[in-house]
Amino acid sequence: MQTSVTPTHCPYCALQCGMNLTSVPDSSNDGNGGGVVEVTERADFPVNRGALCGKGRTAPALLSSGVRLTTPLIRSDGALRPATWDEALDRIADGLSRTRTEHGPDACGVFGGGGLTNEKAYTLGKFARVVLGTSQIDYNGRFCMSSAAAGGIRAFGLDRGLPFPLEDIPKTGCVILVGSNLAETMPPALRYLTELRDNGGKLIVIDPRRTRTAEQADLHLAPRPGTDLALALGLLHLVVAEGRTDEAYIQERTSGWEEARAAAMAHWPEYVERITGVSVPELRETVRMFCEPESAMVLTARGPEQQSKGTDTVGAWINLCLATGRPGRPNSGYGCLTGQGNGQGGREHGQKADQLPGYRKLDDPAARRHVAEVWGIDPDSLPGPGRSAYELLDAMGTDIHALLLMASNPVVSAPRAAHIEERLRSLDFLAVADVVLSETAELADVVLPVAQWAEETGTTTNLEGRVLLRRQAITPPDGIRSDLHVMHELAARLGVEKGFPTDPEEVFEELRRASAGGPADYSGITYRRLAEENGVFWPCPATPTTTGTGTGPLKSAATEEAPHTVVPDATAANRPGVELPVTGAGEVHPGTPRLFLDRFATPDGRARFVAVNHRPSAEEPDAEYPVLLTTGRVVSQYQSGAQTRRVDELNAAAPGPFVELHPRLAERLGAVEGEPLAIVSRRGRAVAPARITTTIRPDTVFMPFHWPGEGRANTLTNPALDPISRMPEFKTCAVRVERAS
């Protein structure tokens, strides 16, 4: 038997760690279609350099027929039963068609996932708008980093999670890490913080819990949940008061400083201490550590972003960076740590309610004309922006009567999850395409079993903006189809015979043309380049004679695979506004690892300060609900746990939910370790064993959100939305804690 080795990438988080898949044909054929598959080290990929967490190492366990869907299912007499593909697809097409006829196109909803490849995300957005004619499409990436995206666009004119590669982090002088527990959410990335400290840099971690990541810090600040905005404003106040602003940078590269400074000066240190619980000496030490080095970074994650004021909170941290002259300078700036595997690419190419491919705005007439030309349709036929993710889910059963859902499990992952489950049950028709029978799929009228990461080729975009090629390593089992096949077949049944190819590279070639000239320009990227170069950073236009931010007009990408050479002046290629010499027909743009070195992606090239002020969370503690709840993840589970809960090794490490609380709170309740506690909010009740620890604030409890059932944390969380990003307030709500027994 011949062994094959396929270089590819992990199916989980936004690091998209490189790995090799070693496949050995197996005559016994357990149903995975390709034999025995093992993960082996791939040291050549620069992000993880061979390191993997337990989730990535055990990912092939999901390829087994024992844990996955292997045949379509349709609901009959109240139960799901096996069906043929034609029967299942006909049922979906009929449900969607009937809904359009009876209620109009916007009665059909489409909900996607941040784990879908770029090709699938692009096709899903096209399917919703061209085939169904609906504006009602969004995806679970709205729950990930939408506040950071909105803040980045507002300040810099462009959103890319990290505007620099991860490799720059160990070279900076100080990192403020806000609301991220990298040691458990992205373990291979922790090495960058370790190397930072080995190189003499400082690490400041801001988290209401003393997490494994906070244990690595030179300084840990534990603010009250929901007060990150006040904390950032208090730090900026001190920067101004202590004369640490970079006045030359502010004058040359920014606008709006006077208003932002005035807002910050209203947040004096003692006031901020009262709001956050972070002492004035800690605030002053943070400012000293951040301002003294020549270079420094602020990295945010879900902690400050998943709030009803998340966009303003991100804006306050960006203001701190701008006032000290950090963004657009080497080894410095602001960045967001994207969570989901393709959370970045998923919104760049059309899953998001208000966007078209290339990160174009759906309400921009020029963007509509460009994409409509690529799609061969009338621009006027494109629907306008639709509802955001939570609003779309909340409208099910009233305005939305049918839903096509791919690669998401909102029964567990959505805020106010019990309510969303009720809304799903109220639909006239629900179709789900997934790898496993998730809690959401169990409610569907039709369930389609689709191929996984190792069984198909496609691209993803990691947290750095590095576009990557996942390669097919094995053949899917009989009875499994790809998501592209699903959309091709449904489009044909709904009257659109062309425009929905099943070959991912053919889809990517169209994506290149659709993205050309947009902020997220992929037109200069090909599958061949991705394979040869270990990924390419966007923007990467088809010609190197454009601005490095991808904002200039571009020609359509060439599709031929002629030999090419990379522009040798990589430094110039990094600099927006610098034209690169064209020395031959085969020359290509090298991609843009570092953004904003010469100018920002705003019309005038300046970054924009935005004046923001602290405001309370949407729900503050009171006599009835006196404790704050915050939620998060554990190292051996991922997102809603639909996949990782099916892996024995991971499940053994984290078999169920828990409630983390401080000994003082436990003593007041009379709670003991391991005893079931009930956490009650205005939206519901969850029960889980107590885990008593001094690493959390006494006024706060923590629950991971990976599990369904009585320990479903998102039953409790607040769907209050940020007015700009439409991000729900996952990270803080008022609860009471009771002994469940």
XYZ file of C-alpha atoms in Angstrom:
741
model
C 0.000 0.000 0.000
C 1.284 3.441 -0.926
C 1.442 6.203 1.687
C 0.732 9.783 0.601
C 1.590 13.001 2.447
C -0.492 16.129 1.812
C 0.486 19.557 3.196
C -2.625 21.384 4.381
C -4.077 23.392 7.295
C -6.011 22.761 10.498
C -9.825 22.993 10.259
C -10.269 24.929 13.493
C -9.182 28.417 14.573
C -7.915 31.425 12.632
C -4.262 30.515 13.061
C -4.906 27.930 10.341
C -1.826 26.029 11.493
C 0.086 24.129 8.862
C 0.047 20.338 9.096
C 0.765 17.321 6.957
C -1.831 14.621 6.490
C -0.382 11.165 6.022
C -2.894 8.835 4.393
C -2.523 5.059 4.179
C -5.114 3.162 2.118
C -7.115 0.778 4.293
C -8.678 -2.285 2.768
C -11.137 -2.505 5.651
C -12.432 1.004 4.708
C -14.221 2.288 7.783
C -16.184 4.712 5.644
C -13.780 7.620 5.517
C -13.159 6.957 1.851
C -9.407 7.343 2.078
C -8.114 4.924 4.675
C -6.155 5.803 7.801
C -5.235 9.480 8.168
C -2.720 10.850 10.642
C -1.550 14.384 11.352
C 2.210 14.911 11.205
C 4.375 17.970 11.713
C 4.738 20.582 8.983
C 7.589 22.740 10.180
C 7.845 24.856 7.018
C 4.643 26.820 7.674
C 5.717 30.020 9.467
C 2.641 30.579 11.661
C 2.927 27.490 13.866
C 6.308 26.066 12.757
C 5.062 22.526 13.323
C 3.357 23.067 16.677
C -0.267 21.958 17.035
C -2.813 21.963 19.827
C -4.830 18.904 20.770
C -7.736 19.938 18.566
C -5.607 20.084 15.443
C -3.741 16.892 16.275
C -6.988 14.936 16.705
C -8.887 16.517 13.802
C -8.842 13.313 11.681
C -11.095 11.641 14.264
C -14.000 13.525 12.670
C -13.353 11.766 9.366
C -14.644 8.499 10.780
C -18.119 7.354 9.790
C -18.877 6.657 13.439
C -19.140 10.353 14.379
C -20.248 12.083 11.188
C -23.251 12.285 8.920
C -23.048 9.812 6.042
C -26.405 10.134 4.294
C -29.023 12.858 3.722
C -31.876 12.966 6.209
C -35.414 14.247 5.761
C -38.139 14.718 8.345
C -41.047 12.351 8.015
C -43.782 11.889 10.624
C -41.805 14.062 13.020
C -38.528 12.133 12.782
C -35.455 12.315 10.564
C -34.993 9.352 8.237
C -32.368 8.499 5.572
C -33.068 9.761 2.062
C -31.420 9.935 -1.349
C -29.614 13.079 -2.436
C -32.201 13.804 -5.120
C -35.023 13.434 -2.618
C -33.304 15.753 -0.122
C -32.350 18.408 -2.679
C -35.829 18.348 -4.205
C -37.321 18.870 -0.766
C -35.060 21.889 -0.102
C -35.722 23.444 -3.501
C -39.453 22.992 -2.990
C -39.344 24.538 0.496
C -37.400 27.591 -0.673
C -39.462 28.012 -3.846
C -42.764 27.713 -2.014
C -41.615 30.291 0.560
C -40.620 32.784 -2.129
C -43.935 32.349 -3.906
C -46.050 32.715 -0.779
C -44.109 35.358 1.145
C -41.543 36.934 -1.200
C -37.771 36.441 -1.532
C -36.880 38.078 1.799
C -38.870 35.380 3.594
C -35.965 33.071 2.700
C -32.984 33.389 5.040
C -29.437 32.134 4.586
C -27.056 31.674 7.511
C -23.403 30.715 7.014
C -20.378 29.861 9.087
C -16.946 31.322 9.739
C -15.417 27.929 8.965
C -16.541 27.863 5.332
C -13.759 28.279 2.783
C -13.543 31.456 0.733
C -15.002 29.604 -2.224
C -18.013 28.429 -0.222
C -18.578 31.793 1.472
C -18.422 33.538 -1.909
C -20.830 31.057 -3.497
C -23.248 31.206 -0.570
C -23.486 34.985 -0.834
C -23.984 34.724 -4.580
C -26.606 31.997 -4.137
C -28.609 34.101 -1.680
C -28.611 37.211 -3.849
C -28.763 35.726 -7.361
C -30.782 32.536 -6.941
C -33.053 33.390 -4.013
C -32.998 37.161 -4.502
C -32.961 37.629 -0.737
C -31.242 40.273 1.330
C -31.494 38.058 4.422
C -28.019 36.538 4.667
C -25.484 36.769 7.449
C -23.103 34.426 9.260
C -21.818 33.497 12.685
C -18.661 35.520 12.100
C -20.825 38.475 13.125
C -20.450 36.998 16.635
C -16.646 36.897 16.335
C -14.865 40.140 15.426
C -17.435 42.456 13.860
C -16.752 45.185 16.442
C -13.043 45.131 15.660
C -13.853 45.228 11.945
C -16.114 48.241 12.399
C -13.531 49.979 14.592
C -10.733 49.289 12.124
C -12.695 50.622 9.170
C -13.708 53.710 11.124
C -10.111 54.499 12.115
C -7.977 53.132 9.281
C -10.403 52.785 6.369
C -9.698 49.054 6.197
C -10.299 45.951 8.283
C -7.789 43.151 8.318
C -7.489 41.319 11.636
C -3.754 41.836 11.975
C -2.171 44.495 9.742
C 1.175 42.762 10.263
C 2.354 39.129 10.440
C 2.482 37.282 13.743
C 6.243 37.153 13.357
C 6.383 40.886 14.209
C 5.024 40.349 17.729
C 8.274 39.101 19.320
C 10.109 42.083 17.815
C 8.033 44.760 19.535
C 8.777 46.377 22.872
C 5.418 45.856 24.580
C 2.123 44.093 23.877
C -1.148 44.932 25.602
C -3.349 41.882 25.127
C -6.982 42.760 25.821
C -9.540 40.040 26.484
C -7.698 37.095 24.965
C -6.648 33.789 26.493
C -4.300 32.614 23.751
C -2.943 29.778 25.868
C -6.326 28.046 25.596
C -7.908 29.463 22.445
C -4.836 29.409 20.145
C -2.087 27.516 21.995
C 0.504 27.542 19.161
C 0.350 31.360 19.134
C 1.492 31.603 22.752
C 5.062 31.094 21.574
C 5.020 34.610 20.063
C 4.368 36.097 23.497
C 7.021 33.850 25.060
C 9.537 34.974 22.439
C 8.527 38.596 23.046
C 9.498 38.281 26.695
C 12.649 36.318 25.851
C 13.651 39.260 23.659
C 13.180 41.703 26.531
C 9.702 42.913 25.569
C 6.887 43.352 28.066
C 3.481 41.668 28.113
C 0.403 43.230 29.718
C -2.710 41.043 29.853
C -6.132 42.521 30.553
C -8.719 39.957 31.654
C -11.113 39.650 34.618
C -9.685 36.143 35.136
C -6.083 35.206 35.823
C -5.931 32.805 32.894
C -3.049 30.653 31.696
C -2.158 33.530 29.394
C -2.287 36.083 32.197
C 0.129 33.894 34.157
C 2.738 34.686 31.463
C 2.319 38.454 31.804
C 4.629 41.027 33.323
C 1.481 42.855 34.417
C -2.062 41.501 34.709
C -4.986 43.898 34.997
C -8.338 42.393 36.069
C -11.036 44.950 35.252
C -14.706 44.454 35.972
C -16.341 42.879 32.854
C -17.763 45.494 30.520
C -15.405 48.309 31.564
C -12.639 47.942 28.942
C -13.759 51.185 27.297
C -13.244 53.180 30.484
C -9.881 51.479 31.007
C -8.583 52.483 27.574
C -9.812 56.048 28.057
C -8.117 56.247 31.444
C -4.823 55.114 29.936
C -5.091 57.720 27.171
C -5.815 60.383 29.802
C -2.544 59.497 31.526
C -0.633 59.457 28.222
C -1.744 63.044 27.648
C -1.244 64.154 31.248
C 2.274 62.724 31.368
C 3.290 64.243 28.020
C 3.773 60.903 26.278
C 1.858 61.674 23.056
C 3.681 61.607 19.701
C 2.752 65.083 18.487
C 4.626 64.870 15.181
C 2.885 61.616 14.259
C -0.505 62.989 15.302
C -0.024 66.069 13.145
C 1.340 64.229 10.102
C -0.744 61.051 10.010
C -4.051 61.523 11.846
C -7.190 63.645 12.129
C -9.753 64.172 14.879
C -7.282 64.332 17.773
C -8.703 67.360 19.579
C -12.123 65.777 20.073
C -10.694 62.412 21.103
C -8.310 64.047 23.567
C -11.120 66.043 25.141
C -13.175 62.865 25.607
C -10.255 61.047 27.207
C -9.506 63.894 29.595
C -12.977 63.417 31.127
C -11.810 59.979 32.356
C -9.303 60.815 35.083
C -7.472 57.939 36.815
C -9.419 57.864 40.086
C -12.723 57.861 38.182
C -11.525 54.991 36.009
C -10.339 53.094 39.084
C -13.858 53.299 40.542
C -15.418 52.011 37.309
C -12.942 49.243 36.462
C -11.447 48.153 39.760
C -7.953 48.646 38.282
C -5.854 50.760 40.640
C -4.274 54.066 39.697
C -0.721 52.703 40.217
C -1.550 49.842 37.821
C -2.839 52.346 35.261
C 0.339 54.401 35.532
C 2.559 51.327 35.250
C 0.678 50.216 32.132
C 1.268 53.592 30.494
C 4.950 53.516 31.397
C 5.468 49.993 30.018
C 3.562 50.783 26.825
C 5.098 54.167 26.068
C 8.775 53.719 26.925
C 9.737 51.261 24.139
C 10.211 52.506 20.586
C 7.585 50.034 19.366
C 4.432 48.611 20.967
C 1.165 46.882 20.047
C -2.387 46.526 21.318
C -4.099 43.252 20.408
C -7.790 42.800 21.193
C -10.021 39.739 21.106
C -13.547 38.833 22.099
C -13.348 40.297 25.616
C -13.627 43.981 24.631
C -15.340 43.281 21.300
C -18.348 41.155 22.320
C -20.049 44.070 24.034
C -22.924 46.373 23.169
C -20.288 49.117 22.987
C -17.615 46.956 21.351
C -16.930 49.262 18.394
C -16.317 52.239 20.670
C -14.186 50.071 22.960
C -11.995 49.021 20.056
C -11.905 52.667 18.990
C -10.584 53.696 22.397
C -7.726 51.205 22.170
C -6.965 52.392 18.636
C -6.925 55.978 19.920
C -4.320 54.946 22.500
C -2.191 53.483 19.712
C -2.578 56.532 17.476
C -1.797 59.017 20.241
C 1.486 57.229 20.894
C 2.386 56.946 17.188
C 2.142 53.169 16.836
C 0.018 52.198 13.769
C 1.824 52.095 10.442
C 5.257 51.849 12.029
C 7.493 48.761 12.106
C 6.581 46.173 14.758
C 3.842 48.417 16.111
C 0.151 49.121 15.899
C -3.300 47.791 16.634
C -4.517 44.321 15.678
C -7.424 41.990 16.316
C -7.035 38.265 16.954
C -9.692 36.710 14.723
C -11.249 33.594 16.227
C -12.891 31.387 13.608
C -10.990 29.453 10.971
C -12.097 31.673 8.094
C -13.779 34.475 10.001
C -11.741 36.985 7.992
C -12.372 35.577 4.511
C -15.958 34.703 5.331
C -17.009 38.316 5.609
C -14.706 39.590 2.861
C -16.510 37.765 0.099
C -20.218 38.093 0.641
C -21.651 36.166 3.594
C -22.104 39.320 5.633
C -25.448 41.106 5.303
C -24.007 44.378 3.969
C -21.039 43.241 1.883
C -20.118 41.997 -1.563
C -16.941 40.141 -2.605
C -13.674 41.978 -2.102
C -15.007 43.630 1.063
C -17.147 45.918 -1.069
C -20.184 47.633 0.423
C -23.507 46.351 -0.844
C -25.006 49.858 -0.941
C -22.167 51.259 -3.096
C -23.417 51.661 -6.703
C -19.937 51.155 -8.170
C -19.442 47.975 -6.145
C -22.825 46.655 -7.274
C -21.984 47.339 -10.919
C -18.612 45.601 -10.668
C -19.878 42.446 -8.987
C -23.027 42.306 -11.130
C -20.858 42.378 -14.249
C -18.807 39.444 -12.978
C -22.003 37.574 -12.129
C -23.683 38.459 -15.434
C -26.746 40.096 -13.862
C -28.402 43.508 -13.719
C -27.050 45.539 -10.760
C -30.605 46.609 -9.964
C -31.525 42.976 -9.329
C -29.153 42.757 -6.370
C -31.023 43.127 -3.061
C -29.842 45.685 -0.531
C -28.323 45.067 2.903
C -30.204 42.685 5.162
C -30.427 41.900 8.863
C -27.387 41.143 11.000
C -26.941 37.634 12.389
C -28.904 37.890 15.629
C -31.610 40.016 14.048
C -31.960 37.489 11.234
C -32.291 34.602 13.686
C -34.715 36.555 15.840
C -36.952 37.169 12.784
C -37.390 33.452 12.067
C -40.997 32.348 12.126
C -42.286 35.895 11.656
C -40.631 37.683 8.715
C -38.397 34.761 7.744
C -40.217 31.513 7.020
C -37.475 29.306 5.532
C -33.773 29.079 6.358
C -30.817 27.469 4.600
C -28.053 27.069 7.179
C -24.486 25.922 6.515
C -21.772 25.083 9.038
C -23.200 26.773 12.123
C -24.890 25.664 15.348
C -26.818 28.662 16.739
C -28.834 26.487 19.130
C -25.651 26.466 21.240
C -23.654 29.453 19.986
C -26.195 32.272 19.636
C -26.979 34.666 22.494
C -30.290 34.042 24.255
C -29.939 30.560 22.803
C -33.182 29.066 24.142
C -35.109 31.834 22.384
C -33.216 31.175 19.134
C -34.048 27.480 19.447
C -37.722 28.440 19.711
C -37.400 30.653 16.631
C -35.812 27.775 14.656
C -38.654 25.479 15.663
C -41.168 28.066 14.439
C -39.846 28.077 10.856
C -41.968 26.617 8.085
C -38.834 25.038 6.646
C -35.242 24.517 7.821
C -32.422 22.925 5.830
C -28.966 22.334 7.335
C -25.742 21.285 5.629
C -23.101 20.091 8.083
C -20.491 17.465 8.838
C -22.189 16.216 12.015
C -25.730 16.094 13.347
C -25.460 19.216 15.481
C -28.115 20.386 17.914
C -29.363 22.744 15.190
C -29.370 20.029 12.520
C -31.549 17.889 14.796
C -34.336 20.468 14.314
C -34.124 20.539 10.508
C -36.573 19.313 7.886
C -33.632 18.292 5.684
C -30.029 17.581 6.702
C -27.265 17.249 4.116
C -23.967 15.466 4.898
C -21.111 17.477 3.398
C -17.390 16.998 2.880
C -14.772 18.089 5.405
C -11.474 19.963 5.286
C -9.337 16.893 4.440
C -11.726 15.740 1.718
C -11.772 18.838 -0.473
C -9.585 21.697 -1.671
C -10.236 25.346 -0.941
C -8.762 28.545 0.462
C -9.031 30.243 3.836
C -7.705 33.570 5.128
C -6.077 33.469 8.531
C -5.936 36.128 11.239
C -2.941 37.804 9.558
C -4.763 38.273 6.230
C -2.668 35.442 4.773
C -4.650 33.551 2.111
C -3.921 29.813 2.351
C -4.591 26.675 0.351
C -6.161 23.699 2.053
C -5.563 20.616 -0.069
C -7.660 17.510 -0.453
C -5.896 14.528 1.126
C -8.521 11.789 0.870
C -11.678 11.011 -1.056
C -14.970 11.634 0.765
C -17.029 8.561 1.604
C -19.769 7.447 -0.742
C -22.856 9.531 -0.156
C -20.980 12.701 0.819
C -21.092 15.816 -1.379
C -19.384 19.190 -1.127
C -21.170 22.409 -0.204
C -20.371 23.677 -3.707
C -22.197 20.652 -5.133
C -25.186 21.433 -2.888
C -25.429 25.021 -4.123
C -24.917 23.978 -7.747
C -27.761 21.471 -7.530
C -30.104 23.806 -5.666
C -29.434 26.661 -8.095
C -30.301 24.392 -11.026
C -33.509 23.238 -9.363
C -34.449 26.866 -8.721
C -33.942 27.880 -12.328
C -30.312 29.083 -12.452
C -28.442 26.569 -14.595
C -25.088 28.365 -14.844
C -22.776 30.301 -12.564
C -22.410 27.805 -9.706
C -19.465 25.528 -10.513
C -18.504 22.658 -8.241
C -14.746 22.944 -8.824
C -13.221 25.136 -6.074
C -10.433 26.499 -8.257
C -12.973 27.609 -10.865
C -14.889 29.380 -8.102
C -11.689 31.017 -6.854
C -10.912 32.338 -10.335
C -14.298 34.071 -10.356
C -13.712 35.323 -6.806
C -10.464 36.906 -8.001
C -12.323 38.865 -10.664
C -15.098 39.854 -8.273
C -12.614 41.082 -5.639
C -10.423 43.008 -8.109
C -10.131 46.638 -7.093
C -11.875 46.114 -3.772
C -10.314 46.634 -0.344
C -9.743 42.862 -0.030
C -8.234 42.392 -3.464
C -7.344 38.763 -4.234
C -7.011 39.218 -7.996
C -3.258 38.573 -8.004
C -3.550 35.328 -6.034
C -3.735 31.911 -7.682
C -3.826 28.363 -6.355
C -0.368 27.866 -7.794
C 1.038 30.840 -5.887
C -0.579 29.711 -2.658
C 1.015 26.294 -3.017
C 4.443 27.678 -3.899
C 4.606 30.608 -1.455
C 2.993 29.217 1.720
C 0.175 31.709 1.373
C -0.135 35.290 0.103
C -1.209 38.353 2.094
C -4.033 40.471 0.731
C -4.391 43.000 -0.766
C -2.677 41.415 -3.742
C -3.825 43.001 -6.996
C -3.303 41.427 -10.395
C -0.733 44.095 -11.254
C 1.951 45.506 -8.939
C 1.354 49.071 -10.168
C -1.296 49.893 -7.573
C -1.455 51.013 -3.972
C -0.571 48.481 -1.342
C -3.877 48.989 0.469
C -5.798 47.618 -2.487
C -7.825 50.807 -2.932
C -6.805 51.702 -6.485
C -8.534 50.648 -9.707
C -7.349 47.297 -10.993
C -7.663 45.268 -14.139
C -9.322 41.865 -14.001
C -7.017 39.049 -12.998
C -5.435 36.917 -15.662
C -6.359 33.281 -15.366
C -3.502 31.685 -17.239
C -0.792 29.969 -15.220
C 2.269 31.361 -16.967
C 5.608 31.285 -15.136
C 5.919 34.293 -12.863
C 8.471 36.162 -10.823
C 7.903 37.961 -7.564
C 8.713 41.659 -7.361
C 12.096 41.770 -5.599
C 11.515 44.982 -3.664
C 9.356 43.513 -0.881
C 9.826 46.607 1.252
C 8.309 48.816 -1.406
C 5.527 46.292 -1.911
C 4.619 46.722 1.732
C 4.089 50.431 1.400
C 0.690 51.727 0.322
C 1.109 54.384 -2.343
C 4.458 53.082 -3.630
C 4.357 52.022 -7.273
C 6.313 48.921 -8.123
C 8.255 48.653 -11.378
C 6.852 46.379 -14.048
C 9.803 44.549 -15.558
C 8.082 41.744 -17.427
C 4.725 40.312 -18.389
C 5.036 37.512 -15.842
C 5.713 39.750 -12.829
C 3.239 39.600 -9.964
C 2.427 41.597 -6.863
C 4.061 39.942 -3.819
C 1.136 40.583 -1.474
C 1.006 42.972 1.485
C 2.177 41.523 4.805
C 2.269 44.956 6.471
C -0.357 47.618 5.973
C -0.313 51.396 6.478
C 3.456 51.949 6.450
C 3.094 55.118 4.353
C -0.613 55.919 4.400
C -3.899 54.634 5.729
C -6.759 53.447 3.540
C -8.837 56.582 4.135
C -9.518 59.128 1.388
C -6.886 61.518 2.755
C -4.473 58.797 3.878
C -4.787 59.798 7.533
C -5.958 57.614 10.395
C -9.007 58.966 12.182
C -9.338 59.428 15.918
C -12.934 58.905 17.043
C -14.112 60.590 20.239
C -15.712 57.959 22.498
C -16.971 57.992 26.068
C -17.525 55.268 28.615
C -21.065 54.034 29.092
C -22.399 51.151 31.175
C -23.097 47.729 29.782
C -26.600 47.073 28.519
C -27.337 45.173 31.714
C -25.765 46.051 35.060
C -26.071 44.046 38.310
C -28.897 44.891 40.689
C -30.493 43.438 43.818
C -32.167 40.611 41.887
C -29.185 39.792 39.657
C -26.137 40.941 41.655
C -23.299 39.071 39.888
C -21.666 39.486 36.475
C -21.384 36.539 34.077
C -18.688 36.347 31.433
C -18.211 33.480 28.975
C -15.376 31.964 26.996
C -13.620 28.820 25.831
C -11.490 25.978 27.166
C -8.461 24.526 25.458
C -9.867 21.165 24.362
C -13.192 22.350 22.932
C -14.027 24.642 20.025
C -16.971 27.010 19.529
C -20.317 25.207 19.975
C -18.455 21.914 20.447
C -20.463 20.219 17.695
C -17.280 18.590 16.397
C -14.853 18.534 19.319
C -17.418 16.973 21.674
C -17.331 13.944 19.356
C -13.577 13.373 19.799
C -12.953 11.033 22.724
C -9.580 12.506 23.710
C -10.914 16.071 23.740
C -14.111 15.123 25.495
C -12.179 13.322 28.213
C -10.153 16.490 28.853
C -13.270 18.694 29.092
C -16.350 16.511 29.519
C -18.822 19.211 30.423
C -19.608 22.761 31.510
C -18.675 24.353 34.823
C -19.151 27.572 36.765
C -15.966 29.307 37.859
C -16.387 31.489 40.973
C -14.260 33.111 43.659
C -14.028 31.558 47.175
C -15.675 34.643 48.719
C -18.724 34.258 46.517
C -18.751 30.503 47.135
C -18.646 31.076 50.893
C -21.525 33.518 50.714
C -23.595 30.952 48.785
C -22.485 27.978 50.832
C -21.263 26.365 47.589
C -18.637 23.624 47.516
C -16.347 22.387 44.762
C -18.164 20.188 42.255
C -21.640 20.940 43.580
C -24.187 21.943 40.905
C -24.904 25.651 40.791
C -27.743 27.364 38.967
C -26.902 30.557 37.095
C -30.034 32.580 36.381
C -30.384 35.624 34.120
C -33.382 37.482 32.792
C -33.339 35.115 29.800
C -32.955 31.686 31.329
C -31.240 29.276 33.676
C -28.167 27.056 33.349
C -26.827 24.461 35.773
C -23.216 23.286 36.033
C -20.727 22.128 38.701
C -18.899 24.731 40.767
C -15.199 25.302 40.163
C -13.882 27.481 42.986
C -10.733 29.489 42.257
C -8.962 32.678 43.309
C -8.154 33.464 39.652
C -11.462 35.243 39.050
C -12.898 38.454 40.444
C -15.271 37.997 43.446
C -18.057 39.861 41.627
C -17.853 37.689 38.491
C -18.600 34.123 37.415
C -17.329 32.434 34.250
C -18.873 29.693 32.103
C -17.549 28.110 28.888
C -20.138 27.996 26.110
C -19.367 24.718 24.293
C -22.193 22.559 25.636
C -25.943 22.181 25.043
C -28.470 20.986 27.609
C -28.872 22.401 31.091
C -25.294 23.746 31.063
C -25.858 25.845 27.915
C -24.194 29.137 28.871
C -25.668 31.101 25.987
C -29.140 30.541 27.376
C -28.112 33.324 29.778
C -26.292 35.802 27.541
C -27.676 39.149 26.473
C -28.511 39.813 22.783
C -28.183 43.594 23.247
C -26.457 44.779 20.063
C -23.669 47.230 19.362
C -25.314 50.004 17.295
C -22.574 49.910 14.637
C -21.261 46.345 14.424
C -24.487 44.617 15.551
C -22.369 42.449 17.833
C -24.318 40.902 20.741
C -23.121 41.463 24.289
C -21.832 37.954 24.995
C -19.172 39.036 27.476
C -21.218 40.489 30.295
C -24.692 40.182 31.743
C -26.283 40.292 35.196
C -27.052 36.963 36.893
C -27.769 35.460 40.270
C -26.090 32.284 41.504
C -27.979 29.638 43.463
C -27.263 26.184 44.816
C -29.071 23.948 42.344
C -29.634 21.177 44.891
